[in-house]
Amino acid sequence: DAHQLEHLEGNVKKLALGLENGCNTVEKLLQAQSRQLINHVDRKFDDQERVRANRQRQERFLESLYFPEILSREEQIPDAFDGTCEWIFHSENETGRYQPWADFRIWLEKGTGAYWISGKPGAGKSTLMKYIVEKKRTEQLLQAWKGQNELLLISFFFWSTGSDLQKSSTGLLRSILYQIAARWPTLMDLGILDNARQSEPSGAYGSLSTLAAWTDRRLLSTLKLMLDRRPVSAYLCIFVDGLDEFVGEEDLLLDIIRLFVSTPRLKVCVSSRPEEAFREEFRHCCQLRVQDLNRNDFKAIIQNKLIPTISQWMHPEDDQGKELEDLLMEKAQGVWLWLDLIIRDLIRGARDGDTFEELHARLGRTPNTIKGLYAHRLQRIDPSYLEEAIGYFQVLIVRNANGRMLPVTILQLILAEEEWWKSVVNHQLSCFQSAAFDSSCRRFEKRLMSRCAGLMEVQDVDFEKDVDFEKESVVSRHDRTVNFIHRTVEEYLHEEHAIFFQRSSWYSKATIKLARGCLGLAFLRSDPPLRGTDLKIPYQLIGDTMYTLTTLGYSQTNHDFEDELKLVQIDLVNQVIRTIQHIYVARGGQKKTFFDNEMLLSEILNPRWSIHDPRFGFLKGDLSFAAYFGCSEFVKSHLSKLTMFDESLVDHVLEAIGTIRYQQLSILHCVAYFMVLSDLSDRGFDPNHM
């Protein structure tokens, strides 16, 4: 093409000039041209290497911020019912009626600073925030504010019963930084990466590829730099849901919100219960109360969901339907969760043959408050079922003890039961391919729902997916998440039924169930026919099992390991190691043990670590593997059986414990690590060698 011809012409001219200047031999001329070509190639190679290295630094920076639960809370919040929440985008000018709240539409179009959405527990604040974040209308209305500039919408949903990162300032800051950096990667080139690294230790762990666990101070410093150095054309609108679900130093949370409010070309919308600290902080801000504004939404749900559904089994007169609607509106008091639970009850009653009069009487007997409703439901549990129901409640509460917010599924709960756990221990996969196991899972789900009085729910099957549910694998059919219907259930159980959690053994029993369930599910997923074609082996479940075993035997008030549980931890850790080896061999592992397979280890320990990471150097066997997860009793037992100490073995244990700096850990995990160090110290080894 023209460019190539021009380039060729230039080379010819250089050749002619070279001949004129004395390069009168082909050899000398070629040498001169070769040097120029080599220099040119070197420069191009150096440029490409710099680009590649910078891209790798950016990717590692993003990896250091990312965490698996970054979007899981938002995804679990119920969607708004069709036709509801639309009022949030209506303005007073549009409706012609006075609105006793700050116009949210005008705030999006012209406003600055903060907008506070408050409401009673269960009023639907999170559903409204999710609606706002996901609706295109939000971005359209923000066009007037940002003009021709770039706009980035950022969201974070706190979750008090989630993992540590879902309820902390660390999680909030990491999520916001990740979203900004992913949208505008050039910001990472403006000294941001150097700031992220400046507090790192030197030596093998000092590169960006092995960032230590972020601190709030460093995260906040990095966020300020990124906000200050972003282009003038970059506008941000941040949505933060559930400030009342934050766990940590309240002043730090409010400082972060104040940073957003004071930053040019940035505004923030937050939601929370009307707690005093937030009422004081946002008293001069634009705001609304959800329970004052959702009356028409409630009517829409009753008229379009309840009445048509119960009409399938009965034929209420128009005035009867209106009577039911009026009573529901009166008793709901703006609390969406209460209305949703009662509508489910009424639909179930109509399906079971209740007359309209019986439904009306049932509704009349129902308490008006959420806590009253929970108490009413617990009282209806058959006394012979109560102990079993409490056991399920306890497992859901324990799952967050290690700070990782482990999901609990139907499969995990049934695999933890003695009958099926024996088949897991004996690696009898054929048992789980049987019709008997499938039937057991179906019966178990019905039993769970009947025992727990509707205070727990099982994730619905997604029938919109193009799959034949009945032909799916056992794992696909029954590996569905179990959860409380709302966080207020857990709050209620702790406040009003503390007796459920007073016996010293409850925590350990629930932990054992959780650990068995995680390991059993990993085992089932190792088999392709059980796993299904679209599921990978979740090696992370094995890591979850080990972290759960770390806390087995401890409690929040008593850090002494319960003697009777020492053998349980040791036995379950051995079972974990045997199961990993079984999976490894069954899947064609070529090396002697799974400890020689770096890729598998990276999946178990931390999928974001490079398999060439120096942190894998300590993994030489059972002892260092257990030490990494803080399974103190297993480590102590293993060490006590050694007739003579191998210093390299102890070094590996210390190196494993040294990775504590790269992990987000609960207080119970830290206690477990220090128990290992104390034991080593008692045996004459200096932990400072770590």
XYZ file of C-alpha atoms in Angstrom:
690
model
C 0.000 0.000 0.000
C 1.001 3.662 -0.046
C 2.614 3.497 3.398
C 4.796 0.512 2.423
C 5.855 2.219 -0.840
C 6.781 5.331 1.088
C 8.781 3.211 3.565
C 10.572 1.440 0.666
C 11.373 4.749 -0.974
C 12.888 5.961 2.274
C 15.124 2.895 2.506
C 16.303 3.428 -1.084
C 17.190 7.020 -0.287
C 19.126 5.875 2.801
C 20.959 3.370 0.605
C 21.904 6.043 -1.913
C 23.002 8.411 0.824
C 25.098 5.657 2.382
C 26.902 5.053 -0.908
C 27.603 8.776 -1.268
C 29.016 8.910 2.267
C 31.503 6.138 1.703
C 29.598 2.995 2.403
C 30.896 1.683 -0.881
C 30.717 -1.941 -0.063
C 27.590 -3.994 0.349
C 28.979 -5.501 3.554
C 29.443 -2.142 5.301
C 26.077 -0.955 4.092
C 24.296 -4.034 5.376
C 26.058 -3.723 8.734
C 24.831 -0.148 9.121
C 21.297 -1.102 8.123
C 21.349 -4.122 10.433
C 22.304 -1.982 13.417
C 19.445 0.401 12.674
C 17.022 -2.484 12.252
C 18.172 -4.131 15.491
C 17.829 -0.857 17.384
C 14.373 -0.338 15.918
C 13.262 -3.866 16.853
C 14.712 -3.475 20.352
C 12.782 -0.242 20.854
C 9.571 -1.841 19.632
C 10.155 -4.878 21.845
C 10.849 -2.660 24.863
C 7.651 -0.716 24.171
C 5.620 -3.893 23.906
C 7.236 -5.277 27.068
C 6.354 -2.088 28.952
C 2.754 -2.289 27.726
C 2.556 -5.981 28.680
C 4.109 -5.407 32.100
C 1.786 -2.478 32.770
C -1.243 -4.530 31.731
C -0.152 -7.291 34.095
C 0.213 -4.776 36.929
C -3.282 -3.477 36.220
C -4.716 -7.008 36.202
C -2.996 -7.843 39.489
C -4.257 -4.626 41.014
C -7.821 -5.510 40.014
C -7.359 -9.088 41.278
C -6.212 -7.762 44.644
C -9.444 -5.769 44.963
C -11.890 -8.372 43.685
C -13.704 -10.825 45.970
C -16.190 -13.522 44.931
C -19.149 -12.037 46.827
C -18.773 -8.609 45.223
C -22.184 -8.838 43.524
C -23.870 -11.709 45.373
C -25.908 -9.569 47.799
C -27.500 -7.505 45.031
C -28.338 -10.667 43.100
C -30.119 -12.178 46.126
C -32.376 -9.176 46.774
C -35.912 -9.823 45.443
C -36.878 -7.954 42.282
C -39.634 -5.374 42.543
C -43.097 -6.687 41.631
C -44.264 -5.559 38.179
C -45.575 -2.017 38.251
C -44.159 -1.174 41.692
C -41.433 1.311 42.705
C -42.171 3.430 39.628
C -43.117 6.350 41.887
C -39.437 6.952 42.652
C -39.027 8.529 39.207
C -42.198 10.658 39.361
C -41.772 14.345 40.123
C -44.207 16.793 41.693
C -44.366 18.728 38.422
C -45.331 15.537 36.612
C -48.078 14.408 39.011
C -49.406 17.855 39.892
C -49.623 16.753 43.539
C -47.581 17.894 46.502
C -44.926 15.317 47.460
C -43.862 15.282 51.112
C -40.344 14.145 50.240
C -37.329 15.435 48.318
C -37.927 14.827 44.610
C -35.587 11.974 43.665
C -35.935 12.666 39.945
C -34.822 16.268 40.384
C -31.903 15.106 42.549
C -30.755 12.791 39.744
C -31.069 15.544 37.135
C -29.699 18.503 39.076
C -28.836 17.573 42.640
C -25.515 17.207 44.429
C -24.305 15.634 47.659
C -26.250 12.813 49.295
C -29.789 11.445 49.038
C -30.970 9.312 51.990
C -33.618 6.598 51.592
C -34.785 5.396 55.019
C -37.448 2.948 56.158
C -38.616 0.439 58.748
C -37.117 -3.063 58.826
C -38.648 -5.006 55.936
C -40.132 -1.916 54.253
C -38.394 -2.733 50.963
C -35.404 -0.387 50.997
C -33.010 -2.861 49.363
C -35.547 -3.832 46.700
C -36.038 -0.144 45.894
C -32.273 0.471 45.729
C -31.830 -2.533 43.420
C -34.671 -1.200 41.240
C -32.986 2.212 40.995
C -29.549 0.764 40.212
C -30.811 -1.584 37.501
C -33.306 0.688 35.733
C -32.163 2.491 32.568
C -34.333 5.396 33.693
C -31.748 6.247 36.354
C -28.980 6.692 33.803
C -31.294 8.618 31.490
C -32.181 11.119 34.216
C -28.505 11.516 35.143
C -27.779 12.644 31.573
C -28.905 16.158 32.472
C -26.363 16.265 35.313
C -23.352 14.817 33.502
C -23.978 16.466 30.101
C -21.545 15.269 27.443
C -19.212 13.769 30.023
C -18.671 10.107 30.926
C -20.857 8.612 33.647
C -20.160 5.624 35.893
C -22.833 4.177 38.189
C -21.358 2.304 41.150
C -23.244 0.244 43.718
C -22.525 -1.638 46.925
C -25.057 -3.533 49.050
C -24.072 -4.151 52.679
C -25.197 -7.472 54.177
C -24.918 -8.009 57.918
C -25.267 -11.792 57.664
C -22.840 -12.028 54.746
C -19.067 -12.460 54.665
C -16.752 -9.988 56.395
C -16.218 -8.168 53.091
C -19.975 -7.807 52.569
C -20.466 -5.915 55.823
C -17.229 -3.960 56.297
C -15.573 -0.746 55.156
C -12.851 -2.900 53.577
C -15.404 -4.570 51.317
C -17.056 -1.247 50.440
C -13.755 0.396 49.506
C -12.453 -2.592 47.552
C -15.689 -2.853 45.590
C -15.780 0.846 44.708
C -12.096 0.906 43.729
C -12.573 -2.206 41.617
C -15.543 -0.717 39.744
C -13.745 2.565 39.067
C -10.479 0.932 37.968
C -12.268 -1.595 35.745
C -14.117 1.236 33.963
C -11.156 3.623 33.664
C -7.975 1.462 33.660
C -5.802 4.456 32.718
C -6.331 5.762 36.251
C -4.131 2.919 37.472
C -1.197 4.440 35.584
C -1.298 7.773 37.432
C 0.729 6.771 40.487
C -2.116 4.619 41.827
C -0.197 1.353 41.529
C 2.826 2.845 43.277
C 0.602 4.001 46.134
C -0.920 0.528 46.383
C 2.558 -0.946 46.705
C 4.296 1.516 48.974
C 3.316 -0.255 52.198
C 4.348 -3.690 50.985
C 7.152 -5.692 52.578
C 10.357 -6.082 50.633
C 11.762 -9.330 49.304
C 9.878 -12.197 47.741
C 6.508 -10.845 48.831
C 7.098 -7.261 47.724
C 5.812 -7.399 44.161
C 2.321 -6.363 43.167
C 1.583 -9.977 42.274
C 1.543 -10.782 45.985
C -0.251 -7.824 47.519
C -0.816 -8.162 51.217
C -4.353 -7.911 52.543
C -5.606 -4.401 51.960
C -5.936 -2.120 54.971
C -8.689 0.475 55.215
C -6.086 3.241 55.480
C -4.369 2.221 52.258
C -7.665 1.623 50.467
C -8.958 5.056 51.460
C -5.691 6.702 50.409
C -5.828 4.932 47.034
C -9.481 5.890 46.531
C -8.740 9.564 47.270
C -5.904 9.500 44.722
C -8.113 7.887 42.114
C -10.935 10.373 42.669
C -8.546 13.349 42.600
C -6.753 12.205 39.456
C -9.735 11.088 37.431
C -10.413 13.082 34.255
C -12.541 16.212 34.481
C -14.980 14.441 32.160
C -15.512 11.546 34.624
C -18.771 11.778 36.625
C -19.714 9.268 39.348
C -23.037 8.384 40.967
C -22.640 5.909 43.850
C -25.430 3.863 45.467
C -24.759 2.293 48.893
C -27.527 0.152 50.380
C -27.931 -0.957 53.985
C -25.700 1.385 56.014
C -27.347 -0.116 59.114
C -25.990 -3.547 58.091
C -22.407 -2.268 58.286
C -20.276 -3.914 60.976
C -17.292 -1.892 62.140
C -16.278 1.606 63.168
C -19.262 3.809 62.361
C -17.156 6.975 62.117
C -15.071 5.431 59.333
C -18.204 4.571 57.355
C -19.517 8.120 57.706
C -16.097 9.521 56.751
C -16.275 7.542 53.501
C -19.760 8.920 52.759
C -18.507 12.439 53.574
C -15.644 11.929 51.128
C -18.186 11.144 48.408
C -20.321 14.166 49.302
C -17.345 16.551 49.190
C -15.842 15.235 45.941
C -16.626 17.291 42.802
C -18.586 15.588 40.003
C -19.754 12.857 42.389
C -23.026 12.252 44.222
C -24.175 9.416 46.454
C -27.501 7.785 47.303
C -27.603 5.741 50.528
C -30.271 3.701 52.314
C -30.672 2.528 55.906
C -33.003 2.105 58.818
C -33.661 5.449 60.581
C -31.004 4.955 63.248
C -29.947 8.001 65.224
C -26.448 8.286 63.743
C -27.859 8.408 60.215
C -30.700 10.750 61.138
C -28.129 13.167 62.494
C -25.715 12.761 59.570
C -28.313 13.204 56.815
C -30.679 15.657 58.529
C -29.925 18.378 55.946
C -29.836 16.053 52.934
C -32.535 15.181 50.421
C -34.439 12.189 51.801
C -37.579 10.032 51.819
C -39.168 7.290 53.963
C -40.158 4.175 52.023
C -43.152 3.222 54.194
C -44.751 6.615 53.447
C -44.673 6.011 49.706
C -45.341 2.352 48.964
C -49.117 2.295 49.576
C -49.981 2.116 45.875
C -47.363 -0.624 45.441
C -49.101 -2.666 48.119
C -52.453 -2.226 46.402
C -50.943 -3.347 43.096
C -49.504 -6.502 44.696
C -52.798 -7.363 46.407
C -54.921 -6.704 43.320
C -52.593 -8.283 40.753
C -51.066 -11.129 42.751
C -53.232 -12.141 45.711
C -56.808 -11.738 44.415
C -56.267 -13.403 40.999
C -54.393 -16.284 42.620
C -56.929 -17.115 45.329
C -59.696 -16.765 42.739
C -58.434 -20.006 41.212
C -59.821 -21.862 44.258
C -62.666 -19.572 45.367
C -64.784 -16.814 43.884
C -64.854 -13.880 46.286
C -67.382 -11.135 45.725
C -65.996 -7.732 44.744
C -66.751 -6.326 48.180
C -65.054 -9.321 49.817
C -61.868 -8.731 47.797
C -61.980 -5.056 48.765
C -62.519 -5.998 52.404
C -59.453 -8.253 52.329
C -57.415 -5.522 50.635
C -58.397 -2.889 53.204
C -57.509 -5.153 56.131
C -54.147 -6.034 54.595
C -53.338 -2.375 53.950
C -54.238 -1.454 57.515
C -52.172 -4.200 59.129
C -49.113 -3.991 56.822
C -48.183 -0.469 58.025
C -45.889 0.063 55.073
C -43.806 -3.092 55.722
C -43.407 -4.987 52.453
C -41.924 -8.091 54.099
C -44.983 -8.493 56.346
C -47.312 -8.193 53.360
C -45.318 -10.682 51.298
C -45.376 -13.318 54.066
C -49.112 -12.906 54.694
C -49.955 -13.105 50.988
C -48.064 -16.417 50.839
C -50.055 -17.679 53.835
C -53.375 -16.640 52.310
C -52.558 -18.236 48.956
C -51.540 -21.459 50.726
C -54.790 -21.412 52.720
C -56.921 -20.892 49.593
C -55.100 -23.727 47.862
C -55.767 -25.993 50.857
C -59.513 -25.305 50.715
C -60.052 -22.413 53.155
C -63.170 -20.339 52.596
C -63.042 -16.555 52.300
C -64.384 -16.237 55.842
C -61.610 -18.507 57.133
C -58.947 -16.492 55.299
C -60.380 -13.271 56.714
C -60.408 -14.721 60.241
C -56.836 -15.968 59.881
C -55.722 -12.528 58.735
C -57.526 -10.923 61.661
C -55.600 -13.138 64.124
C -52.237 -12.369 62.539
C -50.014 -9.905 64.483
C -49.392 -6.521 62.835
C -45.606 -6.450 63.337
C -42.785 -8.488 61.834
C -41.581 -9.711 65.228
C -45.119 -10.556 66.230
C -45.518 -12.512 63.001
C -42.294 -14.451 63.647
C -43.436 -15.284 67.194
C -46.802 -16.418 65.847
C -45.100 -18.732 63.342
C -42.725 -20.266 65.885
C -45.639 -21.009 68.195
C -47.263 -22.993 65.386
C -44.298 -25.408 65.095
C -45.189 -28.868 66.385
C -43.215 -29.376 69.648
C -41.866 -32.657 68.285
C -40.339 -30.730 65.336
C -38.900 -27.799 67.300
C -35.510 -29.376 68.085
C -34.954 -30.185 64.421
C -35.976 -26.678 63.342
C -33.568 -25.121 65.853
C -30.766 -27.268 64.393
C -31.370 -25.804 60.930
C -31.485 -22.252 62.346
C -28.153 -22.885 64.081
C -26.419 -24.052 60.874
C -27.449 -20.854 59.065
C -26.127 -18.736 61.931
C -22.819 -20.645 62.223
C -22.019 -20.412 58.490
C -20.677 -16.881 58.943
C -18.484 -17.616 61.976
C -15.310 -17.801 59.899
C -16.033 -14.537 58.095
C -16.528 -16.171 54.695
C -20.345 -16.413 54.480
C -20.576 -20.012 53.314
C -23.666 -20.850 51.260
C -25.854 -23.598 52.706
C -27.779 -25.814 50.291
C -30.310 -28.634 50.447
C -27.588 -31.067 49.349
C -25.174 -29.979 52.059
C -27.753 -30.406 54.797
C -28.737 -33.899 53.695
C -25.107 -35.006 53.132
C -24.320 -34.031 56.731
C -26.842 -36.560 58.033
C -25.365 -39.835 59.281
C -26.992 -42.058 56.666
C -25.457 -40.242 53.707
C -22.277 -39.039 55.429
C -21.128 -42.666 55.745
C -21.335 -42.992 51.953
C -19.218 -39.837 51.573
C -16.596 -41.191 53.986
C -16.462 -44.505 52.085
C -16.375 -42.722 48.697
C -19.452 -44.617 47.489
C -20.537 -42.456 44.562
C -23.029 -45.022 43.313
C -25.276 -44.335 46.325
C -25.826 -40.789 45.134
C -26.749 -41.831 41.623
C -29.751 -43.797 42.885
C -33.427 -42.910 42.756
C -33.483 -43.433 46.537
C -31.110 -40.503 47.106
C -33.083 -38.268 44.748
C -36.276 -39.128 46.657
C -34.527 -38.429 49.968
C -33.554 -34.959 48.746
C -37.137 -34.193 47.733
C -38.507 -35.403 51.065
C -35.849 -33.473 52.953
C -36.799 -30.201 51.276
C -40.455 -30.694 52.213
C -39.450 -31.555 55.780
C -37.217 -28.492 56.048
C -39.983 -26.139 54.961
C -42.604 -27.738 57.210
C -40.327 -27.763 60.287
C -39.193 -24.143 60.021
C -42.624 -22.456 59.805
C -41.771 -20.493 56.704
C -38.864 -18.635 58.353
C -36.425 -20.242 55.904
C -36.668 -20.473 52.137
C -35.084 -22.530 49.375
C -33.855 -20.843 46.218
C -36.388 -21.287 43.438
C -35.516 -23.295 40.338
C -34.840 -20.999 37.378
C -37.387 -22.386 34.932
C -36.508 -19.654 32.411
C -33.259 -21.481 31.641
C -33.445 -23.752 28.638
C -33.001 -26.998 30.579
C -35.129 -30.014 31.366
C -35.179 -29.888 35.168
C -36.205 -33.520 35.571
C -33.291 -34.665 33.384
C -30.721 -32.562 35.196
C -28.132 -34.151 37.477
C -28.814 -34.705 41.171
C -26.468 -31.850 42.018
C -28.212 -29.455 39.637
C -31.650 -30.356 40.997
C -30.915 -30.127 44.696
C -27.862 -27.900 45.148
C -30.134 -24.947 45.886
C -29.408 -22.343 48.525
C -31.228 -22.320 51.867
C -31.527 -19.010 53.700
C -33.575 -17.044 56.199
C -36.398 -15.198 54.469
C -34.943 -11.907 55.774
C -32.169 -10.793 58.075
C -34.777 -9.742 60.633
C -35.394 -13.468 61.290
C -31.844 -13.930 62.567
C -32.096 -10.722 64.591
C -35.363 -11.940 66.105
C -33.966 -15.371 67.011
C -30.979 -13.814 68.783
C -33.061 -11.200 70.605
C -36.149 -13.200 71.578
C -34.973 -16.825 71.564
C -31.407 -16.704 72.879
C -32.194 -19.980 74.638
C -31.762 -21.700 71.250
C -28.057 -20.815 71.394
C -27.208 -21.235 75.071
C -26.220 -24.882 75.209
C -22.437 -25.147 74.843
C -22.655 -27.901 72.257
C -24.893 -26.161 69.717
C -22.077 -24.279 67.973
C -19.904 -27.362 67.507
C -22.772 -29.534 66.281
C -23.752 -26.929 63.693
C -20.110 -26.505 62.630
C -19.701 -30.255 62.099
C -22.833 -30.300 59.922
C -21.517 -27.391 57.889
C -18.070 -28.956 57.385
C -19.553 -32.330 56.429
C -21.910 -30.650 53.983
C -19.149 -28.682 52.247
C -16.892 -31.725 51.891
C -19.741 -33.994 50.804
C -20.796 -31.564 48.088
C -17.213 -31.288 46.794
C -17.102 -35.079 46.638
C -20.376 -35.306 44.681
C -19.253 -32.654 42.254
C -16.128 -34.667 41.469
C -18.288 -37.138 39.528
C -19.347 -35.933 36.021
C -22.725 -37.772 35.933
C -23.665 -36.253 39.306
C -22.116 -32.889 38.600
C -23.801 -32.175 35.281
C -22.122 -30.780 32.205
C -22.198 -27.133 33.261
C -20.621 -27.422 36.696
C -16.932 -27.352 37.560
C -15.499 -29.131 40.568
C -15.731 -26.464 43.308
C -12.361 -26.971 44.965
C -13.161 -23.828 46.925
C -15.648 -25.986 48.873
C -12.676 -27.917 50.241
C -11.101 -24.681 51.410
C -14.434 -23.757 52.990
C -14.472 -27.102 54.796
C -11.006 -26.532 56.234
C -11.770 -22.974 57.358
C -14.927 -24.266 59.038
C -12.952 -26.947 60.880
C -10.595 -24.267 62.193
C -13.382 -22.863 64.380
C -14.625 -26.273 65.518
C -14.306 -26.429 69.282
C -13.967 -22.687 69.878
C -16.676 -20.195 70.685
C -16.856 -16.417 70.732
C -16.663 -16.413 74.558
C -14.494 -19.447 75.242
C -11.224 -19.796 73.314
C -10.238 -23.055 74.980
C -10.584 -25.975 72.608
C -13.198 -28.425 73.845
C -11.401 -31.698 74.557
C -14.082 -33.948 73.124
C -13.878 -32.143 69.773
C -10.133 -32.455 69.239
C -10.496 -35.906 67.714
C -13.411 -34.697 65.580
C -11.256 -32.010 63.966
C -8.361 -34.417 63.427
C -10.638 -37.052 61.898
C -12.375 -34.575 59.563
C -9.081 -33.041 58.382
C -7.832 -36.540 57.559
C -11.093 -37.134 55.709
C -10.599 -33.924 53.717
C -7.101 -34.991 52.662
C -8.284 -38.483 51.699
C -11.158 -37.020 49.687
C -8.911 -34.606 47.780
C -6.553 -37.439 46.945
C -9.492 -39.621 45.833
C -10.776 -36.844 43.540
C -7.271 -36.211 42.212
C -6.660 -39.857 41.331
C -10.170 -40.386 39.935
C -9.639 -37.475 37.567
C -6.410 -38.909 36.191
C -3.826 -37.229 38.403
C -0.374 -38.254 37.170
C 1.734 -37.306 40.181
C 2.069 -39.204 43.442
C -0.093 -36.896 45.570
C -2.222 -33.820 44.989
C 0.398 -31.782 46.875
C 2.511 -32.014 43.717
C -0.216 -30.415 41.594
C 0.189 -26.646 41.886
C -2.911 -25.795 39.862
C -5.186 -27.885 42.066
C -3.643 -26.353 45.182
C -4.204 -22.833 43.879
C -7.908 -23.679 43.416
C -8.201 -24.935 46.991
C -6.159 -22.233 48.718
C -6.977 -19.146 46.696
C -8.000 -19.163 43.014
C -6.555 -15.664 42.532
C -3.018 -16.695 43.464
C -0.628 -17.534 40.638
C 0.483 -21.174 40.630
C 4.052 -19.834 40.505
C 3.485 -17.697 43.578
C 6.245 -18.066 46.202
C 3.550 -18.639 48.813
C 3.079 -22.180 47.512
C 6.600 -23.148 48.553
C 5.486 -24.261 52.003
C 2.966 -26.868 50.819
C 4.882 -30.101 51.285
C 2.293 -32.346 52.928
C -0.554 -32.796 55.395
C 1.057 -30.766 58.183
C 1.687 -27.523 56.297
C -1.683 -27.883 54.514
C -3.530 -28.023 57.847
C -1.361 -25.224 59.279
C -2.315 -22.917 56.409
C -5.978 -23.183 57.394
C -5.241 -22.927 61.124
C -6.409 -26.445 62.097
C -4.433 -26.295 65.320
C -5.416 -29.616 66.869
C -4.458 -31.562 63.744
C -1.064 -29.800 63.642
C -0.403 -30.356 67.348
C -1.377 -34.024 67.077
C 0.871 -34.501 64.048
C 3.837 -32.854 65.766
C 3.362 -34.898 68.940
C 3.796 -38.133 66.967
C 7.193 -37.163 65.548
C 10.070 -38.969 67.265
C 12.506 -36.265 66.133
C 11.899 -32.865 64.675
C 12.684 -32.029 61.080
C 13.497 -28.305 61.040
C 12.429 -27.960 57.412
C 9.039 -29.394 58.357
C 8.628 -26.796 61.079
C 9.765 -24.087 58.655
C 6.974 -25.095 56.301
C 4.452 -24.806 59.141
C 5.733 -21.332 60.005
C 5.619 -20.265 56.369
C 2.040 -21.529 56.134
C 1.053 -19.479 59.183
C 2.926 -16.512 57.707
C 0.334 -16.297 54.933
C -2.060 -14.898 57.557
C -1.074 -11.466 56.216
C -2.715 -12.311 52.872
C -6.028 -13.545 54.261
C -9.212 -11.996 55.623
C -9.628 -13.825 58.928
C -12.061 -13.893 61.810
C -10.926 -13.598 65.423
C -11.435 -17.346 65.904
C -9.022 -18.092 63.065
C -6.406 -15.802 64.574
C -6.797 -17.632 67.891
C -6.250 -20.956 66.107
C -3.047 -19.722 64.436
C -1.660 -18.488 67.731
C -2.419 -21.860 69.315
C -0.137 -23.486 66.731
C 2.605 -20.919 67.391
C 2.271 -21.467 71.138
C 2.680 -25.221 70.702
C 5.806 -24.726 68.570
C 7.204 -22.347 71.153
C 6.590 -24.913 73.898
C 8.597 -27.404 71.839
C 11.572 -25.054 71.691
C 11.116 -23.465 68.257
C 11.273 -19.715 67.770
C 8.187 -18.538 65.816
C 10.054 -15.316 64.961
C 11.901 -17.287 62.285
C 8.672 -16.894 60.313
